[in-house]
Amino acid sequence: MMNKLAPSLPESLVTDEALYLNRRQLIKGATAISALSLMPAKRAAAAQRQPLNYQRAESNLDLTPEKKVTTYNNFYEFGTDKADPAKHAQALKTKPWQVAISGEAEITGSFNLEDILKWNPLEERIYRLRCVEAWSMVIPWIGFSLGDMLKRFKPTSKAKYVVFKTLHDPAQMPGQRNRWAGGGINYPYVEGLTIAEAMHPLTLMAVGLYGKTLPPQNGAPIRLVVPWKYGFKSIKSIVSIHFSERRPRTTWHDLAPNEYGFFANVNPSVAHPRWSQASERIIGSGGIFSQKRRDTELYNGYGEQVASLYSGIKENHFF
Ligand SMILES: Nc1nc2c(c(=O)[nH]1)N[C@H]1C(S)=C(S)[C@@H](COP(=O)(O)O)O[C@H]1N2
Ligand SMILES: [Mo]
């Protein structure tokens, strides 16, 4: 389904980096103010995405158009507007990239993404994404099971939780420079899963979407995707993974403890304090006046696979 009202990205916005840098040279002599007006953030060269080799997936879900997936984003490190990440994240430096492994595991240390990528073959996973704001997408991710990666580090019996952190680099991330620009979040963004959730085969470490490496706005070069939980659990641009004995503090829970819990499993019958979660807007399904909705499913439709994770849990795992 194409969205006729969606603005299309003009060719002028996707000029390659060399050309863009040449333009910068050309305007060097201009005054700062006119340089800025010639180069609004929107004109930043789109980050180059590399094609990936991966095993394709079959799915009968209707994919969200790629343009929507890469222009309607939540990545508060780059601003709180849905269009901000695509505008402000293009210069994010994703090479070289390292992920630090620490805590309750036999093997810890810093690992290059290039090496991590050699450990497991890449596969496509077509998953629903349900944001806590009551909109949804269907995204063809490319990655590998988080559990397959974590097993290599031999977590100890004390590893009850896995804690993830996003890059903290205010020089690259304008949302981290002040509270107002970054939506009030105390950076770095932190998320966590129980060890059982982290080891579940559906839990994905994604490095690509739509056949290519992730664009920065979607969490390049490596991000989490937990399809049965609200989207805020799926932390982007990960630089640290920590095995912990204790439940960590997590970003959205810290920000509004009465609105966002640790588990955040999708449930249509548990309303957010300020809105219903019973249904969701399908992003890319039509224009402002014709956008379709669907009923939200328990565990976002993945209950058959994941409900057993919560059978022994007494606390409210829907919060
Ligand atoms: N570091 C970080 N990760 C993040 C966020 C964020 O603001 N910062 N937003 C979350 C939210 S609310 C959602 S819905 C998803 C959106 O992922 P997408 O932009 O790839 O669709 O990313 C999640 N991961
Ligand atoms: Mo979200």
Coordinates of C-alpha atoms and ligand atoms in Angstrom, one line a residue:
M1 CA 0.0 0.0 0.0
M2 CA 1.5 3.3 -1.0
N3 CA 0.6 6.4 0.9
K4 CA -0.2 9.1 -1.7
L5 CA 0.0 11.9 0.8
A6 CA 3.4 11.0 2.0
P7 CA 6.1 13.3 0.8
S8 CA 8.6 11.6 -1.4
L9 CA 12.3 12.1 -0.9
P10 CA 13.6 14.3 -3.7
E11 CA 16.8 13.1 -5.4
S12 CA 18.5 16.3 -4.1
L13 CA 18.2 15.0 -0.6
V14 CA 20.1 11.8 -1.3
T15 CA 23.2 13.1 -3.0
D16 CA 26.2 11.1 -2.1
E17 CA 28.6 12.1 0.6
A18 CA 31.5 13.2 -1.7
L19 CA 29.2 15.6 -3.5
Y20 CA 27.8 16.9 -0.3
L21 CA 31.3 17.5 1.2
N22 CA 32.2 19.3 -2.0
R23 CA 29.3 21.6 -1.6
R24 CA 30.5 22.3 1.9
Q25 CA 33.8 23.4 0.5
L26 CA 32.1 25.7 -2.0
I27 CA 30.2 27.6 0.6
K28 CA 33.1 27.9 3.0
G29 CA 33.5 31.6 2.2
A30 CA 29.9 32.4 2.9
T31 CA 28.7 33.9 6.1
A32 CA 27.6 31.4 8.8
I33 CA 24.0 32.4 8.5
S34 CA 23.7 31.9 4.8
A35 CA 25.7 28.6 5.1
L36 CA 23.1 27.4 7.5
S37 CA 20.2 28.4 5.3
L38 CA 21.8 26.6 2.4
M39 CA 22.3 23.5 4.5
P40 CA 19.3 22.8 6.7
A41 CA 19.6 19.6 8.6
K42 CA 17.3 17.9 6.0
R43 CA 20.0 18.2 3.3
A44 CA 22.5 16.1 5.2
A45 CA 23.6 13.3 2.9
A46 CA 21.7 10.1 3.6
A47 CA 23.9 7.5 5.3
Q48 CA 25.0 4.9 2.8
R49 CA 23.4 1.5 3.6
Q50 CA 25.2 -1.7 2.5
P51 CA 23.3 -4.7 1.0
L52 CA 23.4 -7.7 3.3
N53 CA 23.5 -11.5 2.7
Y54 CA 20.8 -13.2 4.6
Q55 CA 18.2 -15.9 4.6
R56 CA 14.9 -14.6 3.4
A57 CA 11.7 -15.0 5.4
E58 CA 8.1 -15.7 4.3
S59 CA 5.3 -13.8 5.8
N60 CA 1.7 -12.9 4.9
L61 CA 1.8 -9.7 6.9
D62 CA 1.5 -6.4 4.9
L63 CA 4.9 -4.7 5.1
T64 CA 5.1 -1.1 6.1
P65 CA 6.6 0.9 3.2
E66 CA 10.3 1.3 3.6
K67 CA 10.0 5.1 3.4
K68 CA 7.7 5.1 6.4
V69 CA 9.9 2.8 8.4
T70 CA 12.9 5.1 7.8
T71 CA 11.2 8.5 8.2
Y72 CA 8.6 8.0 11.1
N73 CA 10.9 7.2 14.0
N74 CA 11.3 7.4 17.7
F75 CA 15.0 8.0 18.6
Y76 CA 14.9 10.8 21.1
E77 CA 18.7 11.2 21.0
F78 CA 18.0 13.0 17.7
G79 CA 14.9 14.9 18.8
T80 CA 11.4 14.1 19.8
D81 CA 9.6 14.8 16.5
K82 CA 8.9 11.7 14.4
A83 CA 10.8 13.3 11.5
D84 CA 13.8 14.4 13.6
P85 CA 15.8 11.1 13.6
A86 CA 15.9 10.9 9.8
K87 CA 16.9 14.6 9.6
H88 CA 19.5 14.6 12.4
A89 CA 21.0 11.1 12.5
Q90 CA 22.6 10.8 9.1
A91 CA 26.1 11.7 10.2
L92 CA 26.1 9.2 13.1
K93 CA 29.5 7.4 13.0
T94 CA 28.8 3.7 13.0
K95 CA 32.2 2.4 12.0
P96 CA 34.2 1.3 13.9
W97 CA 31.6 0.1 16.5
Q98 CA 32.2 -1.8 19.6
V99 CA 29.9 -3.5 22.0
A100 CA 31.2 -3.9 25.6
I101 CA 30.1 -7.1 27.4
S102 CA 30.2 -7.0 31.2
G103 CA 28.9 -8.5 34.4
E104 CA 27.8 -12.0 35.3
A105 CA 29.5 -13.9 32.5
E106 CA 32.6 -16.0 32.0
I107 CA 33.6 -14.0 29.0
T108 CA 33.5 -10.3 29.1
G109 CA 35.3 -7.5 27.2
S110 CA 34.9 -5.2 24.2
F111 CA 34.0 -6.8 20.8
N112 CA 34.1 -5.3 17.3
L113 CA 30.8 -5.4 15.5
E114 CA 32.6 -6.8 12.5
D115 CA 33.6 -9.8 14.6
I116 CA 30.2 -10.2 16.2
L117 CA 28.7 -10.4 12.7
K118 CA 30.9 -13.4 11.9
W119 CA 29.4 -15.5 14.8
N120 CA 26.0 -16.1 13.3
P121 CA 24.4 -16.1 9.9
L122 CA 22.0 -13.3 9.2
E123 CA 18.3 -14.0 8.7
E124 CA 15.3 -12.0 7.9
R125 CA 12.5 -11.7 10.5
I126 CA 9.3 -10.0 9.5
Y127 CA 7.8 -8.7 12.8
R128 CA 5.0 -6.4 13.9
L129 CA 6.3 -3.4 15.9
R130 CA 3.7 -1.9 18.3
C131 CA 4.6 1.4 19.8
V132 CA 3.2 2.3 23.2
E133 CA 1.8 5.4 21.5
A134 CA -0.8 3.1 19.8
W135 CA 0.6 3.0 16.3
S136 CA 2.2 0.0 14.5
M137 CA 4.3 -1.1 11.6
V138 CA 5.4 -4.4 10.1
I139 CA 9.2 -4.4 9.4
P140 CA 11.4 -6.9 7.6
W141 CA 14.4 -6.9 10.0
I142 CA 17.7 -8.6 9.3
G143 CA 19.8 -10.0 12.2
F144 CA 20.3 -12.9 14.5
S145 CA 18.9 -14.3 17.8
L146 CA 20.2 -12.3 20.8
G147 CA 20.3 -15.6 22.6
D148 CA 22.8 -17.1 20.1
M149 CA 25.1 -14.1 20.7
L150 CA 24.7 -14.1 24.5
K151 CA 25.5 -17.9 24.9
R152 CA 29.0 -17.3 23.7
F153 CA 29.8 -15.2 26.8
K154 CA 28.7 -18.0 29.1
P155 CA 26.5 -16.1 31.5
T156 CA 26.7 -17.4 35.1
S157 CA 23.8 -18.6 37.2
K158 CA 23.7 -15.1 38.8
A159 CA 22.8 -13.5 35.4
K160 CA 19.1 -12.9 35.9
Y161 CA 18.8 -9.8 33.7
V162 CA 20.4 -8.4 30.6
V163 CA 20.9 -4.6 30.5
F164 CA 21.5 -2.7 27.2
K165 CA 22.8 0.9 26.7
T166 CA 22.7 3.2 23.7
L167 CA 25.7 5.3 22.7
H168 CA 26.1 8.4 24.8
D169 CA 27.7 11.1 22.6
P170 CA 26.2 14.5 22.8
A171 CA 28.6 15.7 20.1
Q172 CA 26.7 13.4 17.7
M173 CA 23.3 13.3 19.4
P174 CA 21.7 16.7 19.7
G175 CA 19.0 15.3 22.0
Q176 CA 21.6 14.5 24.6
R177 CA 22.8 18.1 24.8
N178 CA 19.9 19.4 26.9
R179 CA 16.9 18.0 28.6
W180 CA 14.4 19.9 26.4
A181 CA 15.8 18.6 23.1
G182 CA 16.0 15.1 24.4
G183 CA 12.5 14.7 25.8
G184 CA 13.6 14.9 29.4
I185 CA 15.4 11.5 29.3
N186 CA 18.5 11.0 31.5
Y187 CA 20.9 9.6 28.9
P188 CA 22.2 7.1 28.0
Y189 CA 19.0 5.3 27.1
V190 CA 18.9 2.0 29.1
E191 CA 16.7 -1.0 28.6
G192 CA 16.6 -4.5 30.1
L193 CA 15.1 -8.0 29.7
T194 CA 15.0 -11.0 32.0
I195 CA 17.5 -13.6 31.0
A196 CA 14.7 -15.8 29.8
E197 CA 13.3 -13.1 27.6
A198 CA 16.8 -12.3 26.3
M199 CA 17.3 -16.0 25.4
H200 CA 13.9 -16.4 23.7
P201 CA 14.4 -17.3 20.0
L202 CA 12.1 -14.5 18.9
T203 CA 14.4 -11.8 20.5
L204 CA 16.4 -10.3 17.7
M205 CA 19.6 -8.3 17.4
A206 CA 18.9 -6.4 14.2
V207 CA 21.6 -5.0 12.0
G208 CA 19.5 -4.4 8.9
L209 CA 16.0 -3.8 7.4
Y210 CA 14.6 -4.1 3.9
G211 CA 17.7 -6.0 2.7
K212 CA 20.4 -3.5 3.8
T213 CA 22.2 -2.3 6.9
L214 CA 20.1 -0.2 9.3
P215 CA 19.9 3.5 8.6
P216 CA 21.0 5.5 11.7
Q217 CA 17.5 6.6 12.5
N218 CA 16.5 3.0 13.0
G219 CA 19.3 2.3 15.4
A220 CA 22.4 1.6 13.3
P221 CA 24.6 -0.3 13.5
I222 CA 23.0 -2.8 16.0
R223 CA 19.7 -2.6 17.9
L224 CA 17.3 -4.9 19.8
V225 CA 13.9 -6.0 18.5
V226 CA 11.5 -7.6 21.0
P227 CA 8.3 -8.0 19.0
W228 CA 5.9 -8.9 21.8
K229 CA 6.8 -5.8 23.9
Y230 CA 6.0 -2.1 23.3
G231 CA 8.6 -0.5 21.0
F232 CA 10.5 1.4 23.7
K233 CA 12.0 -1.9 24.9
S234 CA 13.7 -2.3 21.5
I235 CA 16.7 -0.1 22.3
K236 CA 18.8 1.3 19.4
S237 CA 22.5 1.8 18.6
I238 CA 23.7 -0.5 21.4
V239 CA 27.2 -0.1 22.9
S240 CA 26.9 -2.1 26.1
I241 CA 25.4 -5.4 27.2
H242 CA 25.6 -6.2 30.9
F243 CA 24.6 -9.4 32.7
S244 CA 23.0 -8.4 36.0
E245 CA 21.8 -10.2 39.1
R246 CA 19.3 -7.3 39.8
R247 CA 16.6 -5.7 37.7
P248 CA 18.0 -2.5 36.2
R249 CA 16.5 0.9 36.1
T250 CA 15.2 1.5 32.6
T251 CA 14.8 4.8 30.8
W252 CA 11.0 5.1 30.3
H253 CA 10.2 3.7 33.7
D254 CA 12.5 6.2 35.3
L255 CA 10.9 9.1 33.3
A256 CA 7.3 8.2 34.2
P257 CA 7.2 5.3 36.7
N258 CA 3.4 5.2 36.7
E259 CA 3.1 5.0 32.9
Y260 CA 5.8 2.6 31.8
G261 CA 6.8 -0.6 33.6
F262 CA 9.7 -2.9 33.2
F263 CA 7.9 -5.7 31.3
A264 CA 5.8 -3.6 28.9
N265 CA 4.3 -6.6 27.2
V266 CA 1.7 -5.6 24.6
N267 CA -1.8 -6.0 26.0
P268 CA -5.0 -4.4 24.5
S269 CA -6.9 -4.6 27.8
V270 CA -4.3 -2.8 29.9
A271 CA -4.7 0.9 29.1
H272 CA -1.9 3.4 29.4
P273 CA -3.0 5.9 32.1
R274 CA -3.6 8.5 29.4
W275 CA -4.9 6.5 26.4
S276 CA -6.4 3.1 25.4
Q277 CA -4.2 0.3 24.1
A278 CA -7.1 -1.6 22.5
S279 CA -6.3 -0.7 18.9
E280 CA -3.5 0.8 16.9
R281 CA -3.0 3.1 13.8
I282 CA -1.4 1.2 11.0
I283 CA 1.4 3.5 9.8
G284 CA 1.6 3.7 6.0
S285 CA -2.0 2.4 5.5
G286 CA -3.4 5.6 4.2
G287 CA -3.3 9.4 4.5
I288 CA -4.3 11.4 7.5
F289 CA -8.0 10.8 6.7
S290 CA -7.8 7.2 5.5
Q291 CA -5.3 5.6 7.9
K292 CA -6.5 2.2 8.9
R293 CA -6.6 0.8 12.5
R294 CA -6.4 -2.7 13.8
D295 CA -7.3 -4.3 17.1
T296 CA -4.2 -4.7 19.2
E297 CA -3.3 -8.4 20.0
L298 CA -2.2 -9.8 23.3
Y299 CA 1.6 -10.0 23.3
N300 CA 1.3 -8.3 19.9
G301 CA 0.2 -11.6 18.4
Y302 CA 3.2 -13.6 19.6
G303 CA 1.4 -15.1 22.7
E304 CA 1.7 -18.7 21.4
Q305 CA 5.5 -18.4 21.4
V306 CA 6.0 -16.2 24.5
A307 CA 3.2 -16.6 27.1
S308 CA 5.0 -19.5 28.8
L309 CA 7.8 -17.0 29.7
Y310 CA 5.4 -15.5 32.2
S311 CA 3.7 -18.5 33.7
G312 CA 5.7 -18.5 36.9
I313 CA 5.8 -14.7 37.3
K314 CA 3.5 -13.3 40.1
E315 CA 4.0 -9.5 39.5
N316 CA 2.1 -7.8 36.7
H317 CA 4.1 -8.6 33.6
F318 CA 1.8 -6.4 31.5
F319 CA 3.3 -3.3 33.1
Ligands
LIG1 N1 18.1 4.6 22.1 C1 16.8 4.7 21.8 N2 16.2 3.6 21.5 C2 14.8 3.6 21.2 C3 14.1 4.8 21.3 C4 14.8 6.0 21.6 O1 14.3 7.1 21.7 N3 16.2 5.9 21.9 N4 12.7 4.8 21.0 C5 12.0 3.5 21.1 C6 10.7 3.5 20.7 S1 9.5 4.4 21.6 C7 10.3 2.9 19.5 S2 8.6 2.8 19.1 C8 11.2 2.2 18.7 C9 11.1 2.7 17.2 O2 11.9 2.0 16.4 P1 12.0 2.4 14.8 O3 12.2 3.9 14.7 O4 13.1 1.6 14.2 O5 10.6 2.1 14.2 O6 12.6 2.4 19.1 C10 12.8 2.4 20.5 N5 14.2 2.4 20.8
MO2 MO 7.5 3.6 21.0

